[in-house]
XYZ file of N, CA, C and O in Angstrom:
652
model
N 9.383 148.821 13.562
C 8.389 149.848 13.770
C 9.054 151.191 14.055
O 10.105 151.248 14.675
N 8.404 152.228 13.622
C 8.919 153.582 13.817
C 8.676 154.028 15.253
O 7.593 153.845 15.795
N 9.716 154.621 15.837
C 9.607 155.099 17.208
C 8.819 156.404 17.226
O 9.064 157.309 16.433
N 7.841 156.497 18.123
C 6.984 157.666 18.152
C 7.506 158.763 19.058
O 7.361 159.934 18.766
N 8.084 158.396 20.182
C 8.517 159.384 21.161
C 9.973 159.167 21.521
O 10.509 158.102 21.350
N 10.582 160.198 22.077
C 11.933 160.064 22.619
C 13.013 160.211 21.571
O 12.781 160.692 20.468
N 14.177 159.765 21.944
C 15.332 159.884 21.088
C 15.584 158.583 20.351
O 14.974 157.557 20.643
N 16.535 158.633 19.433
C 16.897 157.471 18.649
C 17.330 156.321 19.559
O 16.966 155.182 19.355
N 18.139 156.627 20.585
C 18.620 155.608 21.515
C 18.016 155.861 22.885
O 18.226 156.910 23.462
N 17.282 154.907 23.392
C 16.694 155.058 24.718
C 17.782 154.944 25.779
O 18.713 154.158 25.642
N 17.682 155.733 26.813
C 18.640 155.689 27.913
C 18.188 154.651 28.932
O 17.002 154.489 29.181
N 19.164 153.968 29.507
C 18.850 153.031 30.581
C 18.435 153.836 31.806
O 19.048 154.845 32.125
N 17.415 153.395 32.480
C 16.939 154.115 33.657
C 17.937 154.019 34.786
O 18.520 152.979 35.027
N 18.128 155.130 35.473
C 18.997 155.141 36.627
C 20.479 155.235 36.303
O 21.307 155.184 37.176
N 20.835 155.327 35.022
C 22.232 155.427 34.635
C 22.435 156.774 33.975
O 21.990 156.992 32.856
N 23.068 157.719 34.649
C 23.231 159.044 34.072
C 24.166 159.035 32.870
O 25.151 158.309 32.854
N 23.838 159.825 31.855
C 24.692 159.943 30.683
C 25.691 161.070 30.872
O 26.756 161.068 30.293
N 25.337 162.053 31.672
C 26.202 163.203 31.879
C 27.229 162.899 32.956
O 27.035 162.010 33.769
N 28.332 163.659 32.968
C 29.329 163.442 34.011
C 28.724 163.612 35.394
O 27.861 164.434 35.616
N 29.209 162.798 36.317
C 28.719 162.856 37.692
C 29.349 164.036 38.418
O 30.244 164.694 37.912
N 28.875 164.275 39.599
C 29.400 165.371 40.405
C 30.871 165.129 40.745
O 31.335 164.000 40.782
N 31.579 166.203 40.988
C 32.982 166.109 41.342
C 33.117 165.324 42.633
O 32.330 165.462 43.547
N 34.143 164.484 42.713
C 34.375 163.710 43.915
C 33.732 162.335 43.893
O 33.822 161.596 44.853
N 33.082 161.952 42.795
C 32.446 160.654 42.680
C 33.392 159.715 41.935
O 33.977 160.085 40.924
N 33.551 158.514 42.455
C 34.414 157.514 41.820
C 33.840 157.093 40.477
O 32.627 157.058 40.287
N 34.706 156.714 39.568
C 34.290 156.160 38.280
C 35.384 155.200 37.834
O 36.455 155.621 37.410
N 35.122 153.911 37.951
C 36.122 152.898 37.635
C 35.542 151.843 36.702
O 34.326 151.778 36.509
N 36.423 151.016 36.132
C 35.971 149.904 35.305
C 35.132 148.956 36.143
O 35.438 148.722 37.316
N 34.093 148.422 35.554
C 33.240 147.459 36.252
C 34.059 146.202 36.526
O 34.622 145.613 35.600
N 34.152 145.833 37.787
C 34.942 144.661 38.179
C 34.138 143.385 37.954
O 32.919 143.374 38.062
N 34.846 142.324 37.639
C 34.219 141.011 37.540
C 33.504 140.722 36.237
O 32.939 139.651 36.070
N 33.518 141.644 35.290
C 32.868 141.420 34.008
C 33.803 140.597 33.123
O 34.969 140.967 32.951
N 33.345 139.469 32.580
C 34.219 138.678 31.705
C 34.710 139.521 30.524
O 33.985 140.389 30.027
N 35.934 139.254 30.099
C 36.577 140.074 29.071
C 35.750 140.171 27.794
O 35.597 141.251 27.225
N 35.191 139.057 27.347
C 34.406 139.069 26.109
C 33.179 139.972 26.233
O 32.887 140.769 25.339
N 32.475 139.874 27.358
C 31.301 140.729 27.576
C 31.713 142.195 27.713
O 31.023 143.088 27.218
N 32.828 142.435 28.388
C 33.327 143.793 28.555
C 33.648 144.412 27.187
O 33.263 145.543 26.911
N 34.311 143.646 26.320
C 34.659 144.154 24.999
C 33.412 144.410 24.157
O 33.340 145.419 23.457
N 32.432 143.519 24.247
C 31.180 143.739 23.501
C 30.473 144.998 23.975
O 29.931 145.755 23.170
N 30.475 145.230 25.295
C 29.825 146.427 25.847
C 30.570 147.688 25.399
O 29.943 148.704 25.087
N 31.889 147.632 25.352
C 32.676 148.790 24.902
C 32.380 149.091 23.445
O 32.174 150.252 23.062
N 32.332 148.067 22.615
C 32.051 148.256 21.186
C 30.642 148.816 20.995
O 30.425 149.732 20.188
N 29.675 148.304 21.758
C 28.298 148.812 21.667
C 28.242 150.276 22.086
O 27.561 151.090 21.453
N 28.965 150.636 23.154
C 28.986 152.025 23.619
C 29.630 152.927 22.577
O 29.149 154.036 22.320
N 30.711 152.475 21.980
C 31.398 153.265 20.948
C 30.490 153.476 19.743
O 30.418 154.580 19.184
N 29.768 152.445 19.361
C 28.833 152.549 18.236
C 27.708 153.521 18.576
O 27.340 154.372 17.768
N 27.171 153.405 19.799
C 26.098 154.296 20.237
C 26.556 155.751 20.245
O 25.796 156.657 19.911
N 27.828 155.984 20.619
C 28.365 157.345 20.680
C 28.745 157.877 19.297
O 29.177 159.021 19.175
N 28.607 157.044 18.266
C 28.863 157.498 16.903
C 30.294 157.360 16.438
O 30.664 157.929 15.409
N 31.115 156.583 17.151
C 32.489 156.369 16.706
C 32.482 155.449 15.494
O 31.739 154.461 15.465
N 33.271 155.790 14.524
C 33.350 154.984 13.312
C 34.605 154.129 13.386
O 35.671 154.508 12.898
N 34.456 152.958 14.000
C 35.568 152.022 14.147
C 35.533 151.017 13.006
O 34.474 150.467 12.694
N 36.705 150.766 12.411
C 36.799 149.734 11.390
C 36.527 148.389 12.053
O 36.888 148.171 13.213
N 35.900 147.495 11.324
C 35.523 146.189 11.876
C 36.727 145.437 12.429
O 36.622 144.766 13.457
N 37.876 145.560 11.768
C 39.057 144.817 12.211
C 39.766 145.457 13.403
O 40.676 144.863 13.981
N 39.372 146.676 13.797
C 40.038 147.324 14.932
C 39.149 147.431 16.173
O 39.585 147.957 17.191
N 37.930 146.916 16.109
C 37.006 147.048 17.240
C 37.504 146.326 18.485
O 37.480 146.876 19.577
N 37.952 145.081 18.316
C 38.424 144.316 19.474
C 39.669 144.940 20.082
O 39.810 145.008 21.302
N 40.581 145.409 19.226
C 41.805 146.029 19.757
C 41.477 147.367 20.421
O 42.120 147.740 21.407
N 40.479 148.088 19.930
C 40.041 149.331 20.564
C 39.513 149.034 21.965
O 39.858 149.721 22.929
N 38.676 148.010 22.087
C 38.105 147.645 23.386
C 39.205 147.213 24.360
O 39.222 147.645 25.517
N 40.130 146.386 23.886
C 41.226 145.938 24.746
C 42.097 147.111 25.167
O 42.529 147.198 26.325
N 42.352 148.025 24.242
C 43.180 149.196 24.555
C 42.486 150.105 25.565
O 43.141 150.670 26.444
N 41.170 150.241 25.475
C 40.436 151.065 26.441
C 40.614 150.515 27.862
O 40.908 151.267 28.789
N 40.493 149.206 28.000
C 40.678 148.580 29.313
C 42.117 148.780 29.786
O 42.363 149.135 30.938
N 43.075 148.574 28.870
C 44.486 148.722 29.238
C 44.827 150.162 29.610
O 45.459 150.411 30.641
N 44.390 151.129 28.798
C 44.663 152.541 29.092
C 44.047 152.944 30.431
O 44.671 153.606 31.234
N 42.784 152.553 30.645
C 42.102 152.919 31.885
C 42.771 152.317 33.110
O 42.924 152.976 34.133
N 43.191 151.065 32.992
C 43.856 150.396 34.113
C 45.249 150.954 34.344
O 45.635 151.223 35.485
N 45.997 151.135 33.263
C 47.373 151.629 33.367
C 47.431 153.027 33.976
O 48.302 153.336 34.781
N 46.482 153.866 33.612
C 46.467 155.248 34.109
C 45.657 155.389 35.399
O 45.486 156.490 35.903
N 45.126 154.278 35.875
C 44.319 154.256 37.097
C 43.202 155.301 37.056
O 43.012 156.060 38.014
N 42.501 155.337 35.927
C 41.395 156.287 35.773
C 40.323 155.978 36.813
O 39.858 154.843 36.919
N 39.956 157.010 37.601
C 38.994 156.786 38.672
C 37.975 157.912 38.816
O 37.253 157.984 39.801
N 37.915 158.817 37.824
C 36.935 159.910 37.857
C 36.653 160.342 36.418
O 37.331 159.923 35.483
N 35.638 161.184 36.255
C 35.253 161.634 34.908
C 36.416 162.262 34.157
O 36.654 161.943 32.990
N 37.133 163.175 34.794
C 38.238 163.879 34.121
C 39.302 162.912 33.634
O 39.806 163.041 32.525
N 39.654 161.948 34.474
C 40.665 160.967 34.092
C 40.177 160.123 32.912
O 40.932 159.859 31.970
N 38.904 159.718 32.934
C 38.363 158.920 31.843
C 38.270 159.717 30.543
O 38.522 159.184 29.461
N 37.920 160.983 30.642
C 37.871 161.805 29.425
C 39.264 161.909 28.825
O 39.441 161.795 27.615
N 40.279 162.088 29.668
C 41.667 162.102 29.182
C 42.051 160.795 28.513
O 42.684 160.784 27.453
N 41.657 159.673 29.111
C 41.937 158.352 28.534
C 41.252 158.227 27.176
O 41.866 157.773 26.198
N 39.988 158.632 27.090
C 39.243 158.508 25.833
C 39.819 159.396 24.737
O 39.908 158.991 23.576
N 40.218 160.621 25.106
C 40.834 161.512 24.119
C 42.128 160.911 23.578
O 42.366 160.908 22.365
N 42.959 160.394 24.476
C 44.233 159.798 24.048
C 44.005 158.542 23.212
O 44.640 158.350 22.179
N 43.100 157.687 23.654
C 42.820 156.445 22.938
C 42.329 156.715 21.524
O 42.823 156.133 20.561
N 41.365 157.616 21.395
C 40.818 157.921 20.069
C 41.857 158.590 19.188
O 41.904 158.345 17.982
N 42.718 159.396 19.781
C 43.808 160.003 19.019
C 44.767 158.929 18.517
O 45.171 158.936 17.353
N 45.129 157.990 19.386
C 46.040 156.910 18.995
C 45.443 156.018 17.910
O 46.173 155.507 17.062
N 44.129 155.820 17.933
C 43.472 154.975 16.942
C 43.043 155.760 15.701
O 42.534 155.181 14.753
N 43.230 157.082 15.725
C 42.831 157.904 14.590
C 41.331 157.974 14.402
O 40.839 158.148 13.289
N 40.601 157.844 15.504
C 39.139 157.879 15.463
C 38.693 159.264 15.913
O 38.989 159.673 17.036
N 37.993 160.004 15.051
C 37.541 161.344 15.458
C 36.441 161.273 16.509
O 35.565 160.419 16.454
N 36.536 162.162 17.481
C 35.521 162.296 18.526
C 34.784 163.598 18.301
O 35.403 164.630 18.109
N 33.487 163.569 18.340
C 32.721 164.806 18.177
C 32.615 165.209 16.724
O 33.228 164.639 15.837
N 31.833 166.243 16.491
C 31.585 166.748 15.143
C 31.860 168.242 15.125
O 31.066 169.033 15.636
N 32.990 168.620 14.556
C 33.371 170.030 14.524
C 32.384 170.852 13.706
O 32.180 172.028 13.949
N 31.721 170.218 12.762
C 30.755 170.939 11.926
C 29.461 171.235 12.679
O 28.644 172.012 12.211
N 29.269 170.620 13.823
C 28.068 170.854 14.623
C 27.998 172.332 15.018
O 28.943 172.898 15.535
N 26.860 172.960 14.797
C 26.724 174.408 15.025
C 26.983 174.794 16.477
O 27.531 175.848 16.751
N 26.580 173.959 17.424
C 26.764 174.291 18.839
C 28.231 174.252 19.253
O 28.634 174.911 20.191
N 29.020 173.461 18.582
C 30.390 173.237 19.006
C 31.390 173.961 18.105
O 32.516 174.189 18.496
N 30.978 174.348 16.913
C 31.904 174.924 15.943
C 32.600 176.172 16.478
O 33.779 176.382 16.223
N 31.897 177.012 17.228
C 32.499 178.229 17.761
C 33.587 177.928 18.789
O 34.559 178.655 18.912
N 33.437 176.879 19.547
C 34.391 176.545 20.603
C 35.641 175.869 20.056
O 36.636 175.775 20.760
N 35.602 175.382 18.832
C 36.776 174.793 18.218
C 36.810 173.284 18.293
O 35.958 172.638 18.904
N 37.842 172.736 17.660
C 37.970 171.291 17.553
C 38.201 170.637 18.913
O 37.700 169.537 19.166
N 38.950 171.280 19.812
C 39.212 170.691 21.132
C 37.912 170.509 21.914
O 37.699 169.467 22.547
N 37.047 171.511 21.863
C 35.762 171.414 22.561
C 34.890 170.332 21.935
O 34.178 169.617 22.643
N 34.963 170.187 20.619
C 34.183 169.155 19.935
C 34.667 167.771 20.344
O 33.860 166.874 20.606
N 35.986 167.603 20.418
C 36.528 166.313 20.840
C 36.157 166.013 22.286
O 35.816 164.885 22.624
N 36.234 167.006 23.135
C 35.874 166.827 24.551
C 34.392 166.460 24.681
O 34.035 165.593 25.486
N 33.541 167.118 23.895
C 32.116 166.791 23.907
C 31.892 165.357 23.431
O 31.069 164.622 23.991
N 32.638 164.940 22.415
C 32.550 163.562 21.936
C 33.008 162.567 22.981
O 32.407 161.502 23.154
N 34.096 162.907 23.705
C 34.593 162.030 24.772
C 33.575 161.940 25.899
O 33.358 160.867 26.469
N 32.928 163.054 26.214
C 31.902 163.059 27.258
C 30.713 162.200 26.843
O 30.152 161.451 27.652
N 30.344 162.279 25.573
C 29.250 161.449 25.063
C 29.626 159.971 25.113
O 28.813 159.127 25.511
N 30.861 159.649 24.738
C 31.321 158.264 24.798
C 31.349 157.765 26.238
O 30.954 156.639 26.522
N 31.781 158.610 27.162
C 31.799 158.229 28.573
C 30.375 157.945 29.072
O 30.151 156.984 29.811
N 29.411 158.737 28.636
C 28.016 158.485 28.991
C 27.538 157.145 28.449
O 26.841 156.398 29.139
N 27.941 156.822 27.219
C 27.566 155.526 26.632
C 28.237 154.381 27.392
O 27.624 153.327 27.608
N 29.481 154.576 27.818
C 30.163 153.543 28.613
C 29.450 153.328 29.943
O 29.372 152.207 30.436
N 28.904 154.399 30.518
C 28.108 154.265 31.755
C 26.834 153.467 31.488
O 26.487 152.567 32.245
N 26.130 153.832 30.429
C 24.863 153.157 30.120
C 25.076 151.675 29.837
O 24.217 150.853 30.142
N 26.217 151.334 29.246
C 26.513 149.933 28.935
C 27.236 149.242 30.087
O 27.697 148.116 29.947
N 27.348 149.952 31.199
C 27.909 149.424 32.442
C 29.339 148.922 32.286
O 29.720 147.909 32.883
N 30.117 149.660 31.496
C 31.545 149.378 31.391
C 32.262 150.040 32.560
O 33.203 149.475 33.120
N 31.814 151.226 32.928
C 32.357 151.933 34.085
C 31.242 152.082 35.114
O 30.059 152.080 34.778
N 31.629 152.181 36.382
C 30.640 152.289 37.453
C 31.163 153.230 38.531
O 32.341 153.561 38.566
N 30.283 153.651 39.401
C 30.624 154.588 40.470
C 31.094 153.843 41.722
O 30.513 153.980 42.786
N 32.137 153.065 41.582
C 32.727 152.323 42.699
C 34.164 152.798 42.888
O 34.841 153.130 41.917
N 34.653 152.797 44.121
C 36.056 153.169 44.322
C 36.971 152.099 43.745
O 36.567 150.945 43.609
N 38.198 152.464 43.407
C 39.133 151.460 42.905
C 39.465 150.458 44.011
O 39.356 150.774 45.188
N 39.864 149.258 43.614
C 40.203 148.270 44.645
C 41.427 148.733 45.430
O 42.293 149.423 44.892
N 41.502 148.346 46.698
C 42.662 148.759 47.499
C 43.922 148.052 47.014
O 43.843 146.969 46.428
N 45.075 148.649 47.255
C 46.313 147.987 46.849
C 46.511 146.712 47.667
O 46.008 146.609 48.787
N 47.239 145.750 47.133
C 47.448 144.506 47.877
C 48.277 144.760 49.137
O 49.117 145.655 49.171
N 48.016 143.973 50.168
C 48.771 144.096 51.415
C 50.210 143.634 51.198
O 50.466 142.699 50.453
N 51.120 144.321 51.885
C 52.544 143.958 51.846
C 53.062 143.989 53.270
O 52.498 144.653 54.142
N 54.166 143.311 53.474
C 54.808 143.351 54.792
C 55.276 144.768 55.069
O 55.757 145.469 54.182
N 55.093 145.208 56.321
C 55.549 146.528 56.737
C 54.547 147.642 56.519
O 54.771 148.778 56.918
N 53.422 147.341 55.899
C 52.421 148.375 55.630
C 51.553 148.595 56.873
O 51.342 147.676 57.660
N 51.085 149.823 57.064
C 50.237 150.145 58.219
C 48.861 149.513 58.043
O 48.271 149.577 56.965
N 48.361 148.908 59.119
C 47.050 148.259 59.107
C 46.340 148.547 60.430
O 46.933 149.101 61.355
N 45.086 148.177 60.508
C 44.344 148.187 61.774
C 44.118 146.734 62.172
O 43.816 145.895 61.329
N 44.262 146.468 63.447
C 44.090 145.099 63.934
C 43.355 145.122 65.270
O 43.460 146.079 66.031
N 42.631 144.045 65.561
C 41.941 143.894 66.837
C 42.856 143.093 67.755
O 43.253 141.972 67.431
N 43.197 143.682 68.901
C 44.023 142.981 69.885
C 43.149 142.041 70.706
O 42.025 142.408 71.099
N 43.665 140.858 70.959
C 42.909 139.880 71.745
C 42.687 140.357 73.178
O 41.663 140.042 73.786
N 43.671 141.123 73.717
C 43.586 141.561 75.113
C 42.358 142.427 75.390
O 41.663 142.240 76.383
N 42.120 143.394 74.542
C 41.005 144.316 74.794
C 39.926 144.300 73.709
O 38.933 145.003 73.807
N 40.123 143.509 72.672
C 39.195 143.393 71.550
C 38.830 144.760 70.952
O 37.705 145.000 70.542
N 39.817 145.658 70.906
C 39.668 146.985 70.310
C 40.586 147.093 69.096
O 41.592 146.398 68.988
N 40.241 148.016 68.183
C 41.070 148.277 67.014
C 42.278 149.114 67.415
O 42.157 150.064 68.168
N 43.448 148.735 66.880
C 44.689 149.468 67.130
C 45.496 149.524 65.846
O 45.411 148.630 65.007
N 46.304 150.582 65.715
C 47.221 150.676 64.582
C 48.303 149.616 64.743
O 48.744 149.332 65.859
N 48.704 149.011 63.620
C 49.728 147.978 63.658
C 50.466 147.977 62.323
O 50.119 148.727 61.410
N 51.466 147.149 62.207
C 52.226 146.962 60.969
C 52.118 145.499 60.572
O 52.224 144.603 61.410
N 51.921 145.262 59.278
C 51.886 143.891 58.783
C 53.274 143.290 58.863
O 54.233 143.845 58.318
N 53.416 142.165 59.562
C 54.721 141.535 59.744
C 54.865 140.375 58.787
O 55.886 140.221 58.125
N 53.844 139.543 58.700
C 53.896 138.366 57.849
C 52.530 138.162 57.204
O 51.506 138.188 57.890
N 52.537 137.966 55.912
C 51.276 137.713 55.194
C 51.054 136.216 55.082
O 51.976 135.473 54.763
N 49.857 135.811 55.394
C 49.542 134.372 55.363
C 48.769 134.050 54.109
O 47.915 134.713 53.675
């Protein structure tokens, strides 16, 4: 059936497509099985208009997870950088330089706009979320807070032995 109102792709409610305010975390969704994560990435890329060859879709999704994790992307700016680099490495154009709104600003602005659109699609498909990154693993000698049995208050301490 023909859609009467709205845009070609409906937005998920409560999931912003535009970049969030400065200072807001943006990390990969934790606990999502790899297969589902890759399907969501491919769906987001398709929604954003990326033209991925059928044989490179899975490797694109895996590379997105690897690039984001390796670079510890945790905010919009970091993710846009990851997306620009990833699409450049895969030879996938981002944005449309012929678009009248973007043509004056040049190819870099068009690519950035495309990366921003892709990031919005990744949000809608719940590949990335507004959660802080997980804390680093505990190691011996690292500063911690501990409750002393004597006064049952929090005190600064050092990890001596990990159990």
